[in-house]
Amino acid sequence: MLIGVVFAFPYIPGSDSKVFQGAGLLFGVLAALGSSAVATNIISGLMLIYTRAFLEGDRVEINGVVGLVQERALLVTRIRTPRNELVSIPNAAVIAASVVNYSFSRREIRKPVALSTTITIGYDVPWRQVHALLLAAAESVEGISDEVDPFVLQTSLNDFHISYELTAGVRDAKKYRETLSDLLAAIQDQFAAAKVEILSPGYHAIRNGNPSTLPPAAAATAGQT
């Protein structure tokens, strides 16, 4: 068809005018750009199929969008979010982005994907007690897998508190969000029952009447303003 249009072009009335030729050039450029974008998305779609980055039904995060893969077409990948929104992402953007697949671990290596959450507790609470409460919370959540043991890491010794990170496996990756919510609720229940407040204490320095610590020149300038 395109070859026929090329051969017929000189016989089209007005084809020798500058306006007609300019319009034809513009149409050609737009067609070339459009076909290039389509080709890029098709090639990217084929690459996604052969790289096995994800399958339909997998829970993924692509370009900040989290949800279940509803459709993996040649041109776009469609993701259904937890709010039942359908997000279409061009395959060229997918192939250029980092893809987090929450379902891969269960399908490929037969292990549950893990979730983690961090809380900060003051130094006045014994760290062994914090570990025990976090592990008890994980064990009480139905959505937490018993295939691997949950564990707690102390990730930072801050000025006023310690950062504790709890990591636990998830039974069903499709319920990752719900399981995390249940885990956070269980942590609140465990700490409340033990009468341990989940607070990050802070301290403030209050001037007690001592002279200013500003250098003399700076103090004089401040006094003139």
Coordinates of C-alpha atoms in Angstrom, one line a residue:
M1 CA 0.0 0.0 0.0
L2 CA 2.8 2.4 0.9
I3 CA 4.6 1.7 -2.3
G4 CA 1.4 2.4 -4.3
V5 CA 1.1 5.8 -2.5
V6 CA 4.7 6.6 -3.3
F7 CA 4.2 5.9 -7.1
A8 CA 0.8 7.7 -7.2
F9 CA 2.0 10.8 -5.4
P10 CA 3.3 12.7 -8.5
Y11 CA -0.1 12.3 -10.1
I12 CA -2.1 13.8 -7.2
P13 CA -3.5 17.2 -8.2
G14 CA -1.4 20.0 -6.5
S15 CA 1.3 17.6 -5.5
D16 CA 3.9 20.0 -7.0
S17 CA 2.9 22.9 -4.7
K18 CA 5.0 23.9 -1.8
V19 CA 2.1 23.7 0.7
F20 CA 1.2 20.1 -0.4
Q21 CA 4.8 19.1 -0.2
G22 CA 5.2 20.6 3.2
A23 CA 2.1 18.8 4.5
G24 CA 3.3 15.5 3.0
L25 CA 6.7 16.0 4.7
L26 CA 5.0 16.7 8.1
F27 CA 2.8 13.6 7.7
G28 CA 5.8 11.5 6.9
V29 CA 7.7 12.7 10.0
L30 CA 4.7 12.0 12.2
A31 CA 4.2 8.6 10.7
A32 CA 7.9 7.7 11.2
L33 CA 7.8 8.9 14.8
G34 CA 4.6 7.0 15.5
S35 CA 5.8 3.8 14.0
S36 CA 9.1 4.1 15.9
A37 CA 7.3 4.4 19.2
V38 CA 5.0 1.5 18.3
A39 CA 8.0 -0.6 17.3
T40 CA 9.9 0.2 20.5
N41 CA 7.0 -0.8 22.6
I42 CA 6.5 -4.1 20.7
I43 CA 10.2 -5.0 20.9
S44 CA 10.1 -4.1 24.7
G45 CA 7.0 -6.3 25.1
L46 CA 8.8 -9.3 23.5
M47 CA 11.9 -8.7 25.7
L48 CA 9.6 -8.7 28.8
I49 CA 8.2 -12.1 27.7
Y50 CA 11.6 -13.7 27.2
T51 CA 13.2 -12.2 30.3
R52 CA 10.4 -13.5 32.5
A53 CA 10.4 -10.3 34.6
F54 CA 6.8 -11.1 35.6
L55 CA 3.7 -13.0 34.7
E56 CA 0.0 -12.2 34.7
G57 CA -1.3 -12.3 38.3
D58 CA 2.1 -11.4 39.8
R59 CA 2.2 -8.6 42.4
V60 CA 4.8 -6.1 41.1
E61 CA 6.0 -2.5 41.5
I62 CA 6.8 -0.7 38.3
N63 CA 7.6 3.1 38.2
G64 CA 6.1 3.5 41.7
V65 CA 2.8 1.6 40.7
V66 CA 2.1 -1.4 42.9
G67 CA -0.5 -4.0 42.1
L68 CA -1.3 -7.2 40.3
V69 CA -0.4 -7.7 36.6
Q70 CA -3.8 -7.7 34.8
E71 CA -2.5 -8.0 31.3
R72 CA 0.9 -8.3 29.6
A73 CA 0.3 -7.1 26.0
L74 CA 2.8 -6.3 23.2
L75 CA 2.4 -2.5 23.6
V76 CA 1.5 -2.0 27.2
T77 CA 1.5 -3.7 30.6
R78 CA -1.7 -3.2 32.7
I79 CA -1.6 -3.3 36.5
R80 CA -4.6 -3.4 38.8
T81 CA -3.9 -1.5 42.0
P82 CA -5.3 -2.4 45.5
R83 CA -8.0 0.3 44.8
N84 CA -9.0 -1.5 41.6
E85 CA -7.5 1.2 39.4
L86 CA -6.2 0.0 36.1
V87 CA -2.8 1.5 35.2
S88 CA -1.4 1.1 31.7
I89 CA 2.4 1.5 31.3
P90 CA 4.0 1.5 27.9
N91 CA 6.4 -1.5 27.6
A92 CA 9.2 0.8 26.6
A93 CA 8.9 2.5 30.1
V94 CA 8.6 -0.9 31.8
I95 CA 11.8 -2.3 30.2
A96 CA 13.7 0.9 31.2
A97 CA 12.4 0.8 34.8
S98 CA 13.3 -1.3 37.9
V99 CA 10.7 -4.0 38.3
V100 CA 10.1 -5.4 41.8
N101 CA 8.3 -8.8 41.6
Y102 CA 6.8 -9.9 45.0
S103 CA 5.5 -13.2 43.5
F104 CA 8.9 -14.4 42.0
S105 CA 10.2 -15.8 45.2
R106 CA 7.3 -18.2 45.8
R107 CA 7.1 -19.3 42.2
E108 CA 10.8 -19.7 41.3
I109 CA 12.7 -20.6 44.5
R110 CA 9.7 -21.9 46.6
K111 CA 10.3 -19.4 49.4
P112 CA 8.0 -16.7 50.8
V113 CA 8.7 -13.1 50.0
A114 CA 9.6 -11.1 53.1
L115 CA 8.3 -7.9 54.4
S116 CA 10.0 -5.6 57.0
T117 CA 9.0 -2.8 59.2
T118 CA 11.0 -0.5 61.5
I119 CA 10.2 1.0 64.9
T120 CA 12.3 3.2 67.2
I121 CA 12.3 2.6 70.9
G122 CA 14.2 4.6 73.6
Y123 CA 17.3 3.3 75.4
D124 CA 15.3 2.9 78.6
V125 CA 13.6 -0.3 77.2
P126 CA 15.8 -3.4 77.3
W127 CA 16.6 -4.5 73.7
R128 CA 15.9 -8.1 74.5
Q129 CA 12.3 -7.2 75.5
V130 CA 11.8 -5.3 72.3
H131 CA 13.0 -8.3 70.2
A132 CA 10.7 -10.6 72.1
L133 CA 7.7 -8.4 71.6
L134 CA 8.3 -7.9 67.9
L135 CA 8.8 -11.7 67.3
A136 CA 5.6 -12.4 69.3
A137 CA 3.7 -10.0 67.1
A138 CA 4.9 -11.7 63.9
E139 CA 4.0 -15.1 65.3
S140 CA 0.4 -14.0 66.1
V141 CA -0.4 -12.8 62.5
E142 CA -2.0 -15.5 60.3
G143 CA -0.6 -14.0 57.1
I144 CA 3.0 -14.5 58.3
S145 CA 4.6 -17.7 56.9
D146 CA 6.1 -20.3 59.3
E147 CA 8.4 -21.6 56.6
V148 CA 11.2 -19.2 57.7
D149 CA 11.6 -17.7 61.2
P150 CA 11.0 -14.0 61.6
F151 CA 14.1 -12.1 62.9
V152 CA 14.9 -8.7 64.3
L153 CA 17.9 -6.5 63.5
Q154 CA 19.1 -3.4 65.4
T155 CA 19.9 -1.2 62.4
S156 CA 20.9 2.1 64.1
L157 CA 21.9 3.4 67.5
N158 CA 20.6 7.0 67.3
D159 CA 21.0 9.8 69.7
F160 CA 17.8 9.2 71.6
H161 CA 16.5 5.8 70.5
I162 CA 17.4 2.5 68.8
S163 CA 16.0 1.5 65.4
Y164 CA 14.6 -2.1 65.3
E165 CA 13.8 -3.8 62.0
L166 CA 11.5 -6.8 62.0
T167 CA 11.6 -9.1 58.9
A168 CA 9.1 -11.9 58.3
G169 CA 7.9 -14.0 55.4
V170 CA 4.4 -13.6 53.8
R171 CA 2.2 -16.6 53.0
D172 CA 0.5 -15.0 50.0
A173 CA 2.3 -12.2 48.1
K174 CA -1.1 -11.0 46.7
K175 CA -2.0 -10.1 50.3
Y176 CA 1.3 -8.4 51.1
R177 CA -0.4 -5.1 51.9
E178 CA -3.0 -6.6 54.2
T179 CA -0.4 -8.8 56.0
L180 CA 1.7 -5.7 56.7
S181 CA -1.3 -3.9 58.1
D182 CA -2.1 -6.9 60.4
L183 CA 1.5 -7.1 61.5
L184 CA 1.6 -3.4 62.5
A185 CA -1.7 -3.8 64.4
A186 CA -0.2 -6.9 66.2
I187 CA 2.9 -4.9 67.2
Q188 CA 0.7 -2.2 68.7
D189 CA -1.2 -4.9 70.7
Q190 CA 2.0 -6.6 72.0
F191 CA 3.6 -3.4 73.1
A192 CA 0.4 -2.1 74.7
A193 CA 0.0 -5.3 76.6
A194 CA 3.6 -5.1 77.9
K195 CA 3.0 -1.4 78.8
V196 CA 5.9 -0.3 76.5
E197 CA 5.2 2.9 74.6
I198 CA 6.2 3.0 70.9
L199 CA 7.8 6.4 71.2
S200 CA 11.0 8.1 70.0
P201 CA 12.1 10.3 72.9
G202 CA 13.6 13.7 72.1
Y203 CA 15.4 16.2 74.2
H204 CA 15.6 20.0 74.0
A205 CA 18.3 22.3 75.2
I206 CA 16.8 25.3 77.2
R207 CA 19.0 28.4 77.8
N208 CA 19.3 28.9 81.6
G209 CA 20.6 32.5 81.6
N210 CA 24.2 31.9 80.6
P211 CA 25.7 34.5 78.3
S212 CA 25.4 34.2 74.5
T213 CA 27.9 32.0 72.8
L214 CA 28.0 34.2 69.7
P215 CA 31.4 35.8 68.9
P216 CA 31.7 39.5 70.1
A217 CA 31.4 40.9 66.5
A218 CA 28.4 38.8 65.8
A219 CA 26.8 39.7 69.1
A220 CA 27.3 43.4 68.5
T221 CA 25.8 43.2 65.0
A222 CA 22.8 41.3 66.4
G223 CA 22.3 44.0 69.0
Q224 CA 22.1 46.7 66.4
T225 CA 19.3 44.9 64.4

